[in-house]
Coordinates of C-alpha atoms and ligand atoms in Angstrom, one line a residue:
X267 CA 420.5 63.8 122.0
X268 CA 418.3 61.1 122.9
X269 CA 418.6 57.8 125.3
X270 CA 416.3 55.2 123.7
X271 CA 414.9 51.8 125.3
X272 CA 414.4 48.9 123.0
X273 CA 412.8 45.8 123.6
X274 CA 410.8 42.9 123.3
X275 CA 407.3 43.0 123.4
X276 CA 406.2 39.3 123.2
X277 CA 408.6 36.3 124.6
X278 CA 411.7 37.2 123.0
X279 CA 413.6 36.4 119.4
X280 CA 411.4 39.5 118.1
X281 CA 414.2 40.5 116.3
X282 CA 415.5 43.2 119.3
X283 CA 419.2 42.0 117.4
X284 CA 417.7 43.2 114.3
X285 CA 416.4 46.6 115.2
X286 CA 419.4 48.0 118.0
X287 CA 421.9 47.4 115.2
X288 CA 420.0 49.5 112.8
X289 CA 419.5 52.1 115.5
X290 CA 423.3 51.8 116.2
X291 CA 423.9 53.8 113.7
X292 CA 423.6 56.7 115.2
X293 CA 424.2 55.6 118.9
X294 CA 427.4 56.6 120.7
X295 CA 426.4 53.7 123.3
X296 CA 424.5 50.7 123.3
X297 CA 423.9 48.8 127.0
X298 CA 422.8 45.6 127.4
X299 CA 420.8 45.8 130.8
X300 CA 419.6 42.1 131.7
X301 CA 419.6 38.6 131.0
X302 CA 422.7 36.4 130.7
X303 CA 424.2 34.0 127.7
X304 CA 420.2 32.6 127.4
X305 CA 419.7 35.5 124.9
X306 CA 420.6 35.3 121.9
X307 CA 420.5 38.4 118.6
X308 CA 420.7 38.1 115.7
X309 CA 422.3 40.6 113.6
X310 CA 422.9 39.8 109.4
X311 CA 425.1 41.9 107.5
X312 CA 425.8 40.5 103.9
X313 CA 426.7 37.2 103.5
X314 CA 427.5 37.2 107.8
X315 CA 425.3 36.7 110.7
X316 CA 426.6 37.3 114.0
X317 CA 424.7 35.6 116.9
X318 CA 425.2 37.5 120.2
X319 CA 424.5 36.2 123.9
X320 CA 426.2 38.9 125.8
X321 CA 427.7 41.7 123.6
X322 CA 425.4 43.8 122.9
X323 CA 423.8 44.8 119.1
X324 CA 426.1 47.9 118.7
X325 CA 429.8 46.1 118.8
X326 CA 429.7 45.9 114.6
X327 CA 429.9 49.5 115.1
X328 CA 433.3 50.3 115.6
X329 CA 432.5 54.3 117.3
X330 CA 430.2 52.8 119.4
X331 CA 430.9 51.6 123.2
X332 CA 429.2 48.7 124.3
X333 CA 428.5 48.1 127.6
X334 CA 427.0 44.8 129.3
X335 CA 425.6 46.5 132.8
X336 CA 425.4 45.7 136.2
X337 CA 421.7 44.1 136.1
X338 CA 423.1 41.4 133.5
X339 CA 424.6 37.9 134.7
X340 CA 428.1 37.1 133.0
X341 CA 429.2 33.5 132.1
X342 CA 433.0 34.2 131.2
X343 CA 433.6 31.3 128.9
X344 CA 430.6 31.5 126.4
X345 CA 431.6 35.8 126.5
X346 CA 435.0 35.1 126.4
X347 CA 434.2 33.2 123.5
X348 CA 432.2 35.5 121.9
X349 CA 435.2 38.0 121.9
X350 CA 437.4 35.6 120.5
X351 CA 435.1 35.1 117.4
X352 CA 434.6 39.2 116.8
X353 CA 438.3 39.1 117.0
X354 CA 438.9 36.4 114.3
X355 CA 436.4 38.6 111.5
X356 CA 438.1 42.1 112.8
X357 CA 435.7 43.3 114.6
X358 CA 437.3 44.9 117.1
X359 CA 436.1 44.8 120.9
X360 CA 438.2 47.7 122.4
X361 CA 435.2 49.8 123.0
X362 CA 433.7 47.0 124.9
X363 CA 432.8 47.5 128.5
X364 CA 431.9 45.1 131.4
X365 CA 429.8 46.2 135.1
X366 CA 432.2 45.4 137.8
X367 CA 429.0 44.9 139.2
X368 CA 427.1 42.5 137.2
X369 CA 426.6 38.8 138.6
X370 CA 428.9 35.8 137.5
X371 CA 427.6 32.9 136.1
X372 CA 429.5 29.9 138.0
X373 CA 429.7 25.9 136.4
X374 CA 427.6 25.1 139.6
X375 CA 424.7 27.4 138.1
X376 CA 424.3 25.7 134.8
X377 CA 424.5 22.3 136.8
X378 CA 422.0 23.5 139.1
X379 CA 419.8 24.7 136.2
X380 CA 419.5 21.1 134.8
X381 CA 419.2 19.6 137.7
X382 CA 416.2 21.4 138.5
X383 CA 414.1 21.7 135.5
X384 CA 414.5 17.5 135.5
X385 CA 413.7 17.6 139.5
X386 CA 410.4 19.8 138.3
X387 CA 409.7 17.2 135.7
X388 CA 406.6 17.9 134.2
X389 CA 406.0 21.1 136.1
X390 CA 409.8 22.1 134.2
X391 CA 410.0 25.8 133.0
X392 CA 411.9 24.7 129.7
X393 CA 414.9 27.0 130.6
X394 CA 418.1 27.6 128.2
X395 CA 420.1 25.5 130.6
X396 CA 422.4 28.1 130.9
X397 CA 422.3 28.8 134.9
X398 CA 420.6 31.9 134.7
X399 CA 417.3 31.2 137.2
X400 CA 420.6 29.7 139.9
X401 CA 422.7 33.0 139.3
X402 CA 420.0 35.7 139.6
X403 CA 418.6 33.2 142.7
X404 CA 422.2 34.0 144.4
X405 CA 422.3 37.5 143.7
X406 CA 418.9 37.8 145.4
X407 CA 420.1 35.2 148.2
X408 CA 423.3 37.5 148.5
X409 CA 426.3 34.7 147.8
X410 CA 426.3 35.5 144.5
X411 CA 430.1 36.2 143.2
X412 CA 430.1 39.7 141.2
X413 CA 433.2 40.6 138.4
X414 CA 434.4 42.9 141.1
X415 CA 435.1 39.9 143.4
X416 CA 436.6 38.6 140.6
X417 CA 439.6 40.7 140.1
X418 CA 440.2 41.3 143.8
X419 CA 443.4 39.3 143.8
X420 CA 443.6 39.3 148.0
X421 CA 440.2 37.5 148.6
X422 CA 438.6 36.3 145.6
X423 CA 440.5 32.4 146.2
X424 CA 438.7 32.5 149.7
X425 CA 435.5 34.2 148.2
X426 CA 435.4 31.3 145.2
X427 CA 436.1 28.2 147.7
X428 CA 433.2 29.3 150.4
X429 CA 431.1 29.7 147.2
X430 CA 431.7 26.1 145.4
X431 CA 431.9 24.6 148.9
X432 CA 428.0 25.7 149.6
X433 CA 426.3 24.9 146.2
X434 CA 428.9 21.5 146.3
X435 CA 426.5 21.1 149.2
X436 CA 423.6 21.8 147.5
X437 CA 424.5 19.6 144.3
X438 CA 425.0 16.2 146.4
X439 CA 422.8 16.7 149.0
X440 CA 419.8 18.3 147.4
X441 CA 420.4 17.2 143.4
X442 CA 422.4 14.4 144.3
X443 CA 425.0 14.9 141.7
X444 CA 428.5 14.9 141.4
X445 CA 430.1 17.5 143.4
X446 CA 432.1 20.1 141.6
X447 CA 436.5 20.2 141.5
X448 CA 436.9 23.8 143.4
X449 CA 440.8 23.9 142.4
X450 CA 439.6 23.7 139.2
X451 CA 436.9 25.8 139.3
X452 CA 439.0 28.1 141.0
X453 CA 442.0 27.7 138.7
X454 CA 439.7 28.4 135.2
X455 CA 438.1 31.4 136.8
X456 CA 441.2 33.2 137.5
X457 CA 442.2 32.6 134.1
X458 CA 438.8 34.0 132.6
X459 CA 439.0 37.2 135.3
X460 CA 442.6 38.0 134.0
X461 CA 441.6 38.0 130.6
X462 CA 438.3 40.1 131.1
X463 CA 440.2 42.6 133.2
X464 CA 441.0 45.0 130.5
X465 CA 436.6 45.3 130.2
X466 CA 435.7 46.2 133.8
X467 CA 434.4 49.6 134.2
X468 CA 431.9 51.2 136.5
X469 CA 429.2 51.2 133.9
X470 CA 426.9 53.6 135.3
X471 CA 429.6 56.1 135.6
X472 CA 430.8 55.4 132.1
X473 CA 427.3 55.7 131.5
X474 CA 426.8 59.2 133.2
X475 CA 429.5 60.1 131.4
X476 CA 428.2 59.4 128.3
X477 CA 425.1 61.3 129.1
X478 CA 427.0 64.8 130.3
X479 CA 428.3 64.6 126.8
X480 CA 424.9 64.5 125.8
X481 CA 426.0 61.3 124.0
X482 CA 422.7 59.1 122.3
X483 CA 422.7 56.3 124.3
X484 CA 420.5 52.5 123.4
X485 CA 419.4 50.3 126.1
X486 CA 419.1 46.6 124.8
X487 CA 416.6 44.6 126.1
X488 CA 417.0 40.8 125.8
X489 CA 414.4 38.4 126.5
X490 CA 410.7 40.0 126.1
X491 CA 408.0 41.3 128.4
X492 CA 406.0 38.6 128.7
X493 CA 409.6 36.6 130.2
X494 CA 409.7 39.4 132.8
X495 CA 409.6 37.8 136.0
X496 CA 407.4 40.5 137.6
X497 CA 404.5 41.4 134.9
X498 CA 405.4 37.8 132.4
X499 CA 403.5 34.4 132.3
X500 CA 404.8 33.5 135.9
X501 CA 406.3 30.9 136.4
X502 CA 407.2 30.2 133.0
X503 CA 409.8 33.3 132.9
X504 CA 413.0 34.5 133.3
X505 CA 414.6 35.5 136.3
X506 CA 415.3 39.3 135.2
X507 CA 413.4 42.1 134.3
X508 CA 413.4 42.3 130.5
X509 CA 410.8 45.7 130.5
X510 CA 411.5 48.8 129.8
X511 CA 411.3 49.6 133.7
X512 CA 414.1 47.2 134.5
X513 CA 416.7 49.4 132.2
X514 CA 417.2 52.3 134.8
X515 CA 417.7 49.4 137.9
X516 CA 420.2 47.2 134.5
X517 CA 421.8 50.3 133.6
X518 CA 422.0 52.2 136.9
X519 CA 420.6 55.5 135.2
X520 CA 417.4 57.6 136.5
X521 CA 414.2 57.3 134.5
X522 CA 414.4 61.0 134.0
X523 CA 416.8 60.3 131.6
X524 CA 415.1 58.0 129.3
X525 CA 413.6 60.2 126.0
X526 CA 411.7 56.8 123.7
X527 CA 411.1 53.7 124.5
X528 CA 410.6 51.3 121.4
X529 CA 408.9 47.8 121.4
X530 CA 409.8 45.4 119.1
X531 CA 407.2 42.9 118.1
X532 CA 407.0 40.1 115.6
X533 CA 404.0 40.3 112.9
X534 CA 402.7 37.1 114.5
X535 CA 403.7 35.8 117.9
X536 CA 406.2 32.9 119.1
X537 CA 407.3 31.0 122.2
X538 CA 410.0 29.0 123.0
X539 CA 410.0 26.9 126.6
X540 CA 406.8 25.7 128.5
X541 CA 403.8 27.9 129.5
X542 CA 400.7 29.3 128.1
X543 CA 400.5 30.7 124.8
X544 CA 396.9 31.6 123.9
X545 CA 396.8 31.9 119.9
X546 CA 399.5 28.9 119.3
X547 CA 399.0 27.0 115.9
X548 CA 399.8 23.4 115.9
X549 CA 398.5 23.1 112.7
X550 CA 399.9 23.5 109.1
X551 CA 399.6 27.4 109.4
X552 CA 401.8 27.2 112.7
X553 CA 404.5 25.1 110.2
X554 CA 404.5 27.4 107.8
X555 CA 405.2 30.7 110.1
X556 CA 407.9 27.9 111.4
X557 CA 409.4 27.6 108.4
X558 CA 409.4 30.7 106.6
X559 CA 410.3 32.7 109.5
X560 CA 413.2 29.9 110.4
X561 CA 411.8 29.8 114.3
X562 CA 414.9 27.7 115.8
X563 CA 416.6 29.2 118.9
X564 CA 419.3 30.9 118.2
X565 CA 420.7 29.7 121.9
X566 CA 419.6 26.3 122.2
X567 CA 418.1 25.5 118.8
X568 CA 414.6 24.6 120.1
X569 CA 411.9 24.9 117.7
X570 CA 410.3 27.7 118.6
X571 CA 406.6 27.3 119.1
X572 CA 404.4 29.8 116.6
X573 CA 401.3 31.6 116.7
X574 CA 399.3 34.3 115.6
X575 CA 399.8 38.0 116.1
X576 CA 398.4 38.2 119.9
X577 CA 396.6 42.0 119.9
X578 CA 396.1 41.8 124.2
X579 CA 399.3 40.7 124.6
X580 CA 400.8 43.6 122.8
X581 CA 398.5 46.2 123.9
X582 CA 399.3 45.4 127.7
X583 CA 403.0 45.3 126.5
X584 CA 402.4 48.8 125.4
X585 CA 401.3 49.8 128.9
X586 CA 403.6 47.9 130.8
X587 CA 406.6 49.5 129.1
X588 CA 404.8 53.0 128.0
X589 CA 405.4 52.4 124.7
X590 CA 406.3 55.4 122.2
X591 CA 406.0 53.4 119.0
X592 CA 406.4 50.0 117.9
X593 CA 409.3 47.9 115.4
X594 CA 406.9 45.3 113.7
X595 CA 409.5 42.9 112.4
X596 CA 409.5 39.4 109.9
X597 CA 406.3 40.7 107.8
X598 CA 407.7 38.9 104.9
X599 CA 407.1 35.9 106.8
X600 CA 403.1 36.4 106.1
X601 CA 403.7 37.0 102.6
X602 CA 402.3 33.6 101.0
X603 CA 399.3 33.4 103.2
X604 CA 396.0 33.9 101.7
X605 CA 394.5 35.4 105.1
X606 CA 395.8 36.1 108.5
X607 CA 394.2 36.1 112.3
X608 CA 394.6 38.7 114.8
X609 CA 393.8 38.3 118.4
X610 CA 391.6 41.3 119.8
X611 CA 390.4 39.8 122.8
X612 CA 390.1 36.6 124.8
X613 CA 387.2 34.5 126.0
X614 CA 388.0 33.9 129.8
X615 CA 385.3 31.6 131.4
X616 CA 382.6 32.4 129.2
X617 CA 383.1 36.2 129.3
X618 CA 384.9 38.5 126.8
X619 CA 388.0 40.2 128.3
X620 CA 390.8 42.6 126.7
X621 CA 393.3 42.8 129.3
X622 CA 396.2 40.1 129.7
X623 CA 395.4 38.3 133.0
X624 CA 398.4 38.3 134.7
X625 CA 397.3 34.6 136.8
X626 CA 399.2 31.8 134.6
X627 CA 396.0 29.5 135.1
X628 CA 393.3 31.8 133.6
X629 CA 396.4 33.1 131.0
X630 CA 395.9 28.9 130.0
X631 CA 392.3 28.9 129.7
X632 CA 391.9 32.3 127.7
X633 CA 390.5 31.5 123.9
X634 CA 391.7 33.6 121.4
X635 CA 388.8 36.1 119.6
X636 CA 390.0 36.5 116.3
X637 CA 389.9 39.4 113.7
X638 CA 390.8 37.7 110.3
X639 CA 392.3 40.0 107.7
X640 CA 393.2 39.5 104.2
X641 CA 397.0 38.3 102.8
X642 CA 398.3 40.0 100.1
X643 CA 400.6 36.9 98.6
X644 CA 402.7 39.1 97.2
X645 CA 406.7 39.4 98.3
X646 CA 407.3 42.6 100.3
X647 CA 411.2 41.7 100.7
X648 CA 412.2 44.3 98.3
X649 CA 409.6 47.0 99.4
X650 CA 411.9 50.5 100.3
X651 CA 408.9 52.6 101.6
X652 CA 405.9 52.2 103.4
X653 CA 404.0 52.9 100.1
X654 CA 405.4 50.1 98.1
X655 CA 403.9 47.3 100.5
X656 CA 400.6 45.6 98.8
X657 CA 397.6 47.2 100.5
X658 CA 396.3 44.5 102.6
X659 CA 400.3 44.7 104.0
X660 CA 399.5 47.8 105.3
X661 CA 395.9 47.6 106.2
X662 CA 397.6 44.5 108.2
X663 CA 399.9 46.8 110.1
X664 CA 397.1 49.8 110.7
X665 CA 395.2 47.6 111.8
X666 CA 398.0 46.4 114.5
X667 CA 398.5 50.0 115.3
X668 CA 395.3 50.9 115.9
X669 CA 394.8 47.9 118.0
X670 CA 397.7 48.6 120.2
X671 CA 396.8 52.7 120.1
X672 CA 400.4 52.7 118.9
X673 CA 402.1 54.3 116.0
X674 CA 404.6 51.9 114.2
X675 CA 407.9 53.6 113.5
X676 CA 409.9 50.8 111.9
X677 CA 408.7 48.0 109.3
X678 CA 411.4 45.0 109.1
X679 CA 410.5 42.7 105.7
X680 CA 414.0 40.6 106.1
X681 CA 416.5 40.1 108.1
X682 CA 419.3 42.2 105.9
X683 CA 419.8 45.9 107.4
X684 CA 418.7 47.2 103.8
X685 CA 415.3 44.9 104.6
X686 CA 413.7 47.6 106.6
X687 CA 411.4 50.3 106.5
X688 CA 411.2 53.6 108.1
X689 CA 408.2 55.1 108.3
X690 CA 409.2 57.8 110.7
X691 CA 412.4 58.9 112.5
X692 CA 411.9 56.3 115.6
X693 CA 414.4 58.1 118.0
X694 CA 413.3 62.1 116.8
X695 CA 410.5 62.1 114.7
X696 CA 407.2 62.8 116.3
X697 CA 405.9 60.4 119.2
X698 CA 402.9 59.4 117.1
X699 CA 403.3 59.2 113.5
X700 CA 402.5 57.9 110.5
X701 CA 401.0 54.5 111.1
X702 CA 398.9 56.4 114.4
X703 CA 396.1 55.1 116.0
Ligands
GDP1061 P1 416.2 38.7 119.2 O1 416.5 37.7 120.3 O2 415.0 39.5 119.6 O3 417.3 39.5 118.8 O4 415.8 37.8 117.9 P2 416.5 36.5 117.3 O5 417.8 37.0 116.7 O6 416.7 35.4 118.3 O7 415.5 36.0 116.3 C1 415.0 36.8 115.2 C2 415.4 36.0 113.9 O8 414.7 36.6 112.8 C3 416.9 36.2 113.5 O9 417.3 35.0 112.8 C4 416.9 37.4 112.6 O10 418.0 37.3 111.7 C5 415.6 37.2 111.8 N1 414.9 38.4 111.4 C6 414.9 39.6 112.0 N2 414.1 40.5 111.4 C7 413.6 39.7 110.3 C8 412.6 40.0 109.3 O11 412.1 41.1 109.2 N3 412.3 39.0 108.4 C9 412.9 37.8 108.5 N4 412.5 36.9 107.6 N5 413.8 37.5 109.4 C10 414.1 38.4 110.3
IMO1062 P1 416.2 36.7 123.5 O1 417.0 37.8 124.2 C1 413.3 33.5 123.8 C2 412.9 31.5 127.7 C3 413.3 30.1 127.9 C4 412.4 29.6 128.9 C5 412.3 30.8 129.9 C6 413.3 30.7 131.1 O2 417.0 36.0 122.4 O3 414.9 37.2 123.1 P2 415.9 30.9 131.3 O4 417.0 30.1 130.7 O5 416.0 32.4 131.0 O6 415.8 30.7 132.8 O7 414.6 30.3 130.6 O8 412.7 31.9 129.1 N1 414.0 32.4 127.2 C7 413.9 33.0 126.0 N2 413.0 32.8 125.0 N3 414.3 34.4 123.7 C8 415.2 34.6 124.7 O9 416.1 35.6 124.7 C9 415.0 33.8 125.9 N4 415.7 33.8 127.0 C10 415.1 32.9 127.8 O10 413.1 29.4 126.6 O11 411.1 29.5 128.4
MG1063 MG1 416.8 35.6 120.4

């Protein structure tokens, strides 16, 4: 038995989609812990790719229960949606599971979202758009609506009206938009709670549950840690707590019951949204990592902005998260290049530093020291084993590990589920393996 953390190390899109459904395979559970319909995984299998924004990694499992928890925020439609389209390919979503206490994502949210970022003009964040600062805002302001007040069939008209009434409020009088229909609103919300219904659960129970049964259990992490509104690039976040840390609070489990935590990072580094971003290319070798590595948002379609591998970045994602090893994903993506750059320190102010300073302002103003390490132009799409990648491949990824003083556990070279390496068992091999520092 063994409960196992995944996420992002960087600013999300690492490939988290990638890496849980691999690990699904031999999860009983998979729980989506934070974050809202502005993720968005990734997971290819065959000729299919399945982009997900709420349902977590595991659902193309059909043993596995999936469970979006209480620390996520819901936005019915885009999830209802998302159901629907399983449905259509036969994937079935009876071992789906919703939080009766997560947050809801209202139409006022998104509005409030746009409204907003264009008030905050050239100080904008460069959110998704998708209401998830607004929702997260009310849950922490306490009017937030919850999927429990949803299916409360005595109050939740009365509960919905005061709700739309205030942020009506807000939109005109603040935003100066066009106030929102509440017996529409109303009416469309109803509809959406009736047909999530079936879902609800207490999820931590279901989760306690699962854990009596000694039952392996994934946390999925969406977003990244350097989005986490506590330890990221504040303010140019998210509103959640994408680190390993904010699965117990997502999740409602103990930290006693967490056995690996996994980070999954990129072999180079990318952004999408405003705010600092230290080893950005916006050059010809940033275009190239943008176009073999195909760096459009899956949620919005931005182009995401791309960079080299970031070595302080990682190793404070390593300590913010206690990282037991890492997934180094899209190494195929350096494949053509004749030499790469690592990042092993910045130069803040004149002086050399190697820890991530947390300020925004000197995060802007750190110069990237660079390591610069061979390519090996060769394609490592077919490799099966950690042996048949060209040497300077793996010299690339010791020297990552090392760096980071953590063992690597999984090697993704494509985005197919064959397109993966294991060097060691991630969930119950050895903590440090292979690849070891
Ligand atoms: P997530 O948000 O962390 O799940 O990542 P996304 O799904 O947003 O972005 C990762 C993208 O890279 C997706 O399109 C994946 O299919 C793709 N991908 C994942 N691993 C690899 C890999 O090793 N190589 C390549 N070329 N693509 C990958
Ligand atoms: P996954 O789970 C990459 C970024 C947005 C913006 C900032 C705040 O696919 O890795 P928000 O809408 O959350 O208020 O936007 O966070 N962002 C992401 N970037 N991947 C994501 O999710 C992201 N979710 C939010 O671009 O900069
Ligand atoms: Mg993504």
């Amino acid at each position: 038995m063994a409960n196992v953390i995944v996420i992002g190390t960087q600013w999300g899109d690492e490939g988290k989609g990638k890496i849980t459904d691999l690990l699904s395979r031999s999860a009983d559970v998979v729980v989506r812990y934070q974050g809202g319909v502005n993720a968005g995984h990734t997971v290819v299998v065959g000729d299919d790719t399945f982009k997900l924004h709420l349902i977590p990694s595991g659902i193309l499992y059909p043993e596995t229960d999936c469970i979006i928890g209480s620390g996520t925020v819901i936005e019915p439609q885009t999830l209802l949606a998302e159901i629907e389209q399983l449905k259509q390919i036969g994937v079935k979503t009876q071992n789906l599971f919703i939080a009766e206490t997560a947050h809801v994502t209202m139409p006022y949210h998104q509005l409030i979202d746009r409204a907003a970022e264009d008030r905050r003009a050239e100080h904008k964040i460069g959110t998704t758009g998708k209401g998830i600062g607004p929702t997260y805002c009310d849950k922490s302001e306490r009017v937030g609506i919850r999927i429990v007040d949803l299916m409360d069939k005595e109050t939740r008209v009365k509960r919905l009206q005061w709700a739309i009434e205030y942020k009506n409020f807000v939109l005109e009088r603040l935003y100066e938009k066009e106030p929102l229909n509440a017996d529409t609103v109303i009416k469309q919300y109803i509809d959406y709670a009736e047909q999530l219904r079936p879902y609800v659960v207490d999820a931590s129970l279901k989760i306690d549950e699962a854990i009596k049964k000694r039952r392996n259990i994934l946390f999925e992490g969406a977003q990244g840690t350097l989005l986490d509104l506590d330890h990221g690039t504040y303010p140019y976040v998210t509103s959640s707590n994408p680190v390993a840390g904010g699965a117990c609070i997502g999740a409602g489990v103990g930290p006693t019951q967490i056995d690996r935590i996994i980070g999954v990072a990129k072999a180079y580094t990318t952004r999408v949204g405003e705010g600092p971003f230290p080893t950005e290319l916006l050059d010809d070798a940033g275009n190239h990592l943008g176009d073999r590595g195909a760096e459009f948002g899956t949620t919005t379609g931005r182009k995401r902005r791309c960079g080299w591998f970031d070595g302080v970045i990682g190793r404070y994602a390593v300590r913010i998260n206690g990282l037991d090893c890492l997934a180094i994903t899209k190494l195929d993506v350096l494949d053509e290049l004749s030499e790469i750059k690592v990042c092993i320190a910045y130069e803040l102010d004149g002086e050399v530093i190697q820890d991530f300073p947390c300020d925004s302002r000197s995060f802007g103003r750190a110069k990237p020291i660079y390591e610069t390490l061979p390519g090996w132009r060769t394609s490592t799409k077919e490799c099966k084993q950690f042996a048949d990648l060209p040497k300077a491949a793996r010299a690339y990824l010791q020297f990552i590990a090392d760096l980071l003083e953590t063992p690597i556990a999984i090697i993704s070279i494509g985005a197919q589920r064959g397109q993966t390496i294991i060097v060691e068992d991630p969930i119950h091999g050895p903590k440090r393996g292979l690849l070891s520092a």
